[in-house]
Amino acid sequence: KPCNNLNAFDIISFSSGFDLSGLFEDT
Amino acid sequence: MGCFCSTSKNVKTPGYEDPTILASETPFTVSEVEALYELFLKLSNSIIEDGLIHKEEFQLALFRNENEKNLFADRIFDLFDVKRNGVIEFGEFVRSLGVFHPNAALEDKIAFAFRLYDLRQTGYIEREELKEMVLALLHESDLVLSDDMIEAIVDKTFKDADTKDDGRIDQDEWKAFVSQHPSLIKNMTLPYLKDITLAFPSFIARTEVEDSE
C-alpha cells in the first residue's frame, strides 16, 4: 500500500472527535 | 395566582452576552447568534441544568455518550473553554463556532487547527505530539498500522512540514504546509452554520434586534 503518501494530519482528521456535526443533530 | 417560572427562556444563562456584540465580532448575524442561543440552551442543559456546557455535555452531543473519551474532542472543548474554567459559556461558544463558519477568515481556521494539534501548548507541533495523535486515532478506529508504518508516516510528514528541520513545526511552517494541503483544514468548516436559522427557527418569535442586512 502506498503509505508513504499518507499525511499524518490527514489520518488524524478521520477522528470522530474532529466532527462537530453532532452538535447540530436532533434539533 | 402569580407564578414566576425560573426556567423561562427569557432568563439568560450565566455568561450570556449581547447578540449584537457577538455578531459584530463573528461571521454570524444577530439572528444567527440568537439561533445559536437556542442550540446552546439545549446543549448546556442536557445533563446539568446550569446553562453552561460541561465536557460531558459536549461529549454527549458529539458521540451520544457522555463517557466517550476522545483526545480531539477534549482538545476542541479546551479550545472553546477560553477562560479555562471547565465550562463553555455562551460567548465562548459563539466566538469559537465562528471560526468554523464557512465565511470565517482562513487565517483563523489555520491558527485554530494549529492550537488543536499543539497538544502541550508549547507554540509548536512536536514529533511526539503528532505520533501521539496518530496513535489516538488508530486506537479509536479499526485502522491497523504497524509501528514501522506509523513511524514512516510521521517521519514523512515532518520531513515535508518541518522545513527549518529543527524537529518541530512552528506556525509559519504550519501555514505553508496547509497551503500545500488544504484538506488539512476541511474539518474547520461546518456547512451547518450557514443554515443555522433554518435549523433553529423558534428564535424568530422572540427576536429582539433586527439584523442590519
GROMACS .gro file of C-alpha atoms in nm:
model
  240
    1LYS     CA    1   0.000   0.000   0.000
    2PRO     CA    2   0.128   0.348  -0.080
    3CYS     CA    3   0.153   0.452   0.283
    4ASN     CA    4   0.442   0.688   0.221
    5ASN     CA    5   0.194   0.920   0.054
    6LEU     CA    6  -0.020   0.932   0.365
    7ASN     CA    7  -0.004   1.251   0.563
    8ALA     CA    8  -0.022   1.213   0.941
    9PHE     CA    9  -0.255   1.512   0.978
   10ASP     CA   10  -0.494   1.372   0.719
   11ILE     CA   11  -0.504   1.046   0.912
   12ILE     CA   12  -0.573   1.232   1.236
   13SER     CA   13  -0.858   1.423   1.075
   14PHE     CA   14  -1.052   1.096   1.041
   15SER     CA   15  -1.108   1.109   1.416
   16SER     CA   16  -1.471   1.132   1.523
   17GLY     CA   17  -1.361   1.397   1.771
   18PHE     CA   18  -1.299   1.634   1.482
   19ASP     CA   19  -1.653   1.603   1.355
   20LEU     CA   20  -1.861   1.867   1.531
   21SER     CA   21  -2.175   1.793   1.329
   22GLY     CA   22  -2.317   1.603   1.630
   23LEU     CA   23  -2.371   1.939   1.798
   24PHE     CA   24  -2.637   2.021   1.540
   25GLU     CA   25  -2.822   1.691   1.527
   26ASP     CA   26  -3.162   1.603   1.675
   27THR     CA   27  -3.279   1.961   1.677
   28MET     CA   28  -5.204   3.337   4.145
   29GLY     CA   29  -4.875   3.473   4.034
   30CYS     CA   30  -4.616   3.231   3.912
   31PHE     CA   31  -4.264   3.304   3.808
   32CYS     CA   32  -4.110   3.025   3.614
   33SER     CA   33  -3.735   3.019   3.672
   34THR     CA   34  -3.679   2.813   3.361
   35SER     CA   35  -3.834   3.080   3.140
   36LYS     CA   36  -3.632   3.127   2.823
   37ASN     CA   37  -3.627   3.498   2.900
   38VAL     CA   38  -3.392   3.421   3.187
   39LYS     CA   39  -3.048   3.426   3.031
   40THR     CA   40  -2.775   3.182   3.116
   41PRO     CA   41  -2.466   3.277   3.320
   42GLY     CA   42  -2.211   3.429   3.084
   43TYR     CA   43  -2.480   3.536   2.838
   44GLU     CA   44  -2.356   3.809   2.602
   45ASP     CA   45  -2.539   4.057   2.385
   46PRO     CA   46  -2.606   3.901   2.042
   47THR     CA   47  -2.537   4.237   1.876
   48ILE     CA   48  -2.184   4.241   2.013
   49LEU     CA   49  -2.123   3.875   1.932
   50ALA     CA   50  -2.249   3.931   1.578
   51SER     CA   51  -2.010   4.222   1.536
   52GLU     CA   52  -1.716   4.002   1.635
   53THR     CA   53  -1.806   3.690   1.436
   54PRO     CA   54  -1.932   3.597   1.087
   55PHE     CA   55  -2.282   3.546   1.234
   56THR     CA   56  -2.574   3.784   1.201
   57VAL     CA   57  -2.770   3.883   1.511
   58SER     CA   58  -3.045   3.639   1.409
   59GLU     CA   59  -2.793   3.361   1.376
   60VAL     CA   60  -2.644   3.436   1.718
   61GLU     CA   61  -2.995   3.417   1.861
   62ALA     CA   62  -3.046   3.086   1.685
   63LEU     CA   63  -2.718   2.963   1.830
   64TYR     CA   64  -2.852   3.055   2.172
   65GLU     CA   65  -3.131   2.801   2.116
   66LEU     CA   66  -2.869   2.538   2.040
   67PHE     CA   67  -2.660   2.650   2.337
   68LEU     CA   68  -2.960   2.620   2.573
   69LYS     CA   69  -3.022   2.266   2.452
   70LEU     CA   70  -2.661   2.156   2.489
   71SER     CA   71  -2.595   2.334   2.817
   72ASN     CA   72  -2.894   2.181   2.993
   73SER     CA   73  -2.865   1.826   2.864
   74ILE     CA   74  -2.709   1.683   3.183
   75ILE     CA   75  -2.655   1.965   3.432
   76GLU     CA   76  -2.920   2.236   3.408
   77ASP     CA   77  -2.696   2.533   3.468
   78GLY     CA   78  -2.678   2.697   3.127
   79LEU     CA   79  -2.310   2.612   3.083
   80ILE     CA   80  -2.169   2.340   2.859
   81HIS     CA   81  -1.973   2.088   3.063
   82LYS     CA   82  -1.734   1.845   2.896
   83GLU     CA   83  -1.977   1.556   2.948
   84GLU     CA   84  -2.250   1.753   2.770
   85PHE     CA   85  -2.014   1.832   2.483
   86GLN     CA   86  -1.922   1.464   2.452
   87LEU     CA   87  -2.287   1.359   2.478
   88ALA     CA   88  -2.374   1.586   2.185
   89LEU     CA   89  -2.083   1.464   1.974
   90PHE     CA   90  -2.098   1.093   2.048
   91ARG     CA   91  -2.441   1.036   2.210
   92ASN     CA   92  -2.238   0.908   2.504
   93GLU     CA   93  -2.122   1.129   2.789
   94ASN     CA   94  -1.846   0.887   2.887
   95GLU     CA   95  -1.686   0.856   2.545
   96LYS     CA   96  -1.321   0.958   2.568
   97ASN     CA   97  -1.164   1.120   2.268
   98LEU     CA   98  -0.839   1.314   2.262
   99PHE     CA   99  -0.954   1.550   1.989
  100ALA     CA  100  -1.295   1.622   2.136
  101ASP     CA  101  -1.116   1.701   2.463
  102ARG     CA  102  -0.881   1.935   2.279
  103ILE     CA  103  -1.166   2.112   2.099
  104PHE     CA  104  -1.353   2.153   2.429
  105ASP     CA  105  -1.041   2.304   2.587
  106LEU     CA  106  -1.003   2.549   2.298
  107PHE     CA  107  -1.369   2.653   2.324
  108ASP     CA  108  -1.322   2.699   2.700
  109VAL     CA  109  -1.121   3.018   2.656
  110LYS     CA  110  -1.147   3.115   3.024
  111ARG     CA  111  -1.018   2.770   3.121
  112ASN     CA  112  -1.281   2.730   3.391
  113GLY     CA  113  -1.402   2.386   3.282
  114VAL     CA  114  -1.721   2.501   3.110
  115ILE     CA  115  -1.814   2.668   2.783
  116GLU     CA  116  -2.014   2.988   2.822
  117PHE     CA  117  -2.239   3.130   2.553
  118GLY     CA  118  -1.991   3.392   2.430
  119GLU     CA  119  -1.712   3.136   2.411
  120PHE     CA  120  -1.942   2.902   2.221
  121VAL     CA  121  -2.037   3.160   1.959
  122ARG     CA  122  -1.687   3.302   1.911
  123SER     CA  123  -1.535   2.955   1.877
  124LEU     CA  124  -1.804   2.830   1.639
  125GLY     CA  125  -1.748   3.148   1.440
  126VAL     CA  126  -1.409   3.010   1.335
  127PHE     CA  127  -1.593   2.710   1.184
  128HIS     CA  128  -1.827   2.932   0.981
  129PRO     CA  129  -1.784   2.896   0.602
  130ASN     CA  130  -1.720   3.271   0.582
  131ALA     CA  131  -1.462   3.286   0.863
  132ALA     CA  132  -1.111   3.400   0.776
  133LEU     CA  133  -0.885   3.124   0.653
  134GLU     CA  134  -0.609   3.251   0.880
  135ASP     CA  135  -0.832   3.198   1.185
  136LYS     CA  136  -0.908   2.842   1.078
  137ILE     CA  137  -0.539   2.768   1.024
  138ALA     CA  138  -0.448   2.916   1.363
  139PHE     CA  139  -0.725   2.724   1.541
  140ALA     CA  140  -0.613   2.396   1.383
  141PHE     CA  141  -0.255   2.468   1.488
  142ARG     CA  142  -0.362   2.513   1.850
  143LEU     CA  143  -0.564   2.193   1.824
  144TYR     CA  144  -0.255   1.996   1.725
  145ASP     CA  145  -0.026   2.175   1.970
  146LEU     CA  146  -0.133   1.934   2.245
  147ARG     CA  147   0.107   2.059   2.510
  148GLN     CA  148   0.057   2.423   2.412
  149THR     CA  149   0.425   2.494   2.358
  150GLY     CA  150   0.369   2.701   2.046
  151TYR     CA  151   0.498   2.417   1.829
  152ILE     CA  152   0.368   2.088   1.697
  153GLU     CA  153   0.629   1.839   1.805
  154ARG     CA  154   0.703   1.499   1.660
  155GLU     CA  155   0.594   1.314   1.973
  156GLU     CA  156   0.263   1.502   1.977
  157LEU     CA  157   0.200   1.411   1.617
  158LYS     CA  158   0.272   1.045   1.683
  159GLU     CA  159   0.052   1.054   1.994
  160MET     CA  160  -0.236   1.190   1.787
  161VAL     CA  161  -0.192   0.926   1.517
  162LEU     CA  162  -0.190   0.654   1.784
  163ALA     CA  163  -0.505   0.802   1.944
  164LEU     CA  164  -0.684   0.797   1.609
  165LEU     CA  165  -0.579   0.437   1.545
  166HIS     CA  166  -0.699   0.342   1.893
  167GLU     CA  167  -1.049   0.476   1.827
  168SER     CA  168  -1.078   0.335   1.477
  169ASP     CA  169  -1.049  -0.003   1.313
  170LEU     CA  170  -0.738   0.106   1.126
  171VAL     CA  171  -0.438  -0.111   1.193
  172LEU     CA  172  -0.091   0.014   1.107
  173SER     CA  173   0.239  -0.133   1.218
  174ASP     CA  174   0.468   0.076   1.434
  175ASP     CA  175   0.717   0.094   1.145
  176MET     CA  176   0.443   0.228   0.921
  177ILE     CA  177   0.338   0.488   1.175
  178GLU     CA  178   0.698   0.598   1.218
  179ALA     CA  179   0.738   0.627   0.841
  180ILE     CA  180   0.422   0.836   0.807
  181VAL     CA  181   0.519   1.068   1.092
  182ASP     CA  182   0.873   1.098   0.953
  183LYS     CA  183   0.746   1.180   0.607
  184THR     CA  184   0.501   1.439   0.741
  185PHE     CA  185   0.773   1.603   0.945
  186LYS     CA  186   1.015   1.598   0.655
  187ASP     CA  187   0.757   1.785   0.446
  188ALA     CA  188   0.628   2.025   0.710
  189ASP     CA  189   0.933   2.098   0.926
  190THR     CA  190   1.116   2.297   0.661
  191LYS     CA  191   1.352   2.452   0.916
  192ASP     CA  192   1.445   2.099   1.019
  193ASP     CA  193   1.451   2.176   1.390
  194GLY     CA  194   1.229   1.887   1.494
  195ARG     CA  195   0.913   2.089   1.543
  196ILE     CA  196   0.651   2.262   1.331
  197ASP     CA  197   0.602   2.630   1.402
  198GLN     CA  198   0.307   2.845   1.295
  199ASP     CA  199   0.473   2.968   0.976
  200GLU     CA  200   0.566   2.615   0.871
  201TRP     CA  201   0.211   2.507   0.951
  202LYS     CA  202   0.063   2.784   0.732
  203ALA     CA  203   0.288   2.686   0.443
  204PHE     CA  204   0.205   2.318   0.488
  205VAL     CA  205  -0.170   2.387   0.494
  206SER     CA  206  -0.145   2.595   0.178
  207GLN     CA  207   0.004   2.288   0.007
  208HIS     CA  208  -0.252   2.055   0.168
  209PRO     CA  209  -0.583   2.247   0.203
  210SER     CA  210  -0.763   1.927   0.301
  211LEU     CA  211  -0.594   1.959   0.641
  212ILE     CA  212  -0.842   2.224   0.747
  213LYS     CA  213  -1.156   2.087   0.586
  214ASN     CA  214  -1.280   1.994   0.934
  215MET     CA  215  -1.255   2.360   1.025
  216THR     CA  216  -1.564   2.446   0.820
  217LEU     CA  217  -1.913   2.344   0.927
  218PRO     CA  218  -2.167   2.396   0.646
  219TYR     CA  219  -2.445   2.369   0.910
  220LEU     CA  220  -2.350   2.714   1.033
  221LYS     CA  221  -2.476   2.869   0.708
  222ASP     CA  222  -2.827   2.738   0.773
  223ILE     CA  223  -2.838   2.787   1.145
  224THR     CA  224  -3.154   2.998   1.137
  225LEU     CA  225  -3.332   2.724   0.944
  226ALA     CA  226  -3.227   2.466   1.199
  227PHE     CA  227  -3.345   2.679   1.490
  228PRO     CA  228  -3.644   2.879   1.367
  229SER     CA  229  -3.804   2.910   1.711
  230PHE     CA  230  -3.597   3.217   1.797
  231ILE     CA  231  -3.788   3.423   1.540
  232ALA     CA  232  -4.085   3.481   1.770
  233ARG     CA  233  -3.860   3.623   2.036
  234THR     CA  234  -3.602   3.812   1.837
  235GLU     CA  235  -3.528   4.149   1.991
  236VAL     CA  236  -3.285   4.302   1.747
  237GLU     CA  237  -3.320   4.332   1.372
  238ASP     CA  238  -3.028   4.233   1.155
  239SER     CA  239  -2.863   4.525   0.985
  240GLU     CA  240  -2.861   4.347   0.650
   0.00000   0.00000   0.00000
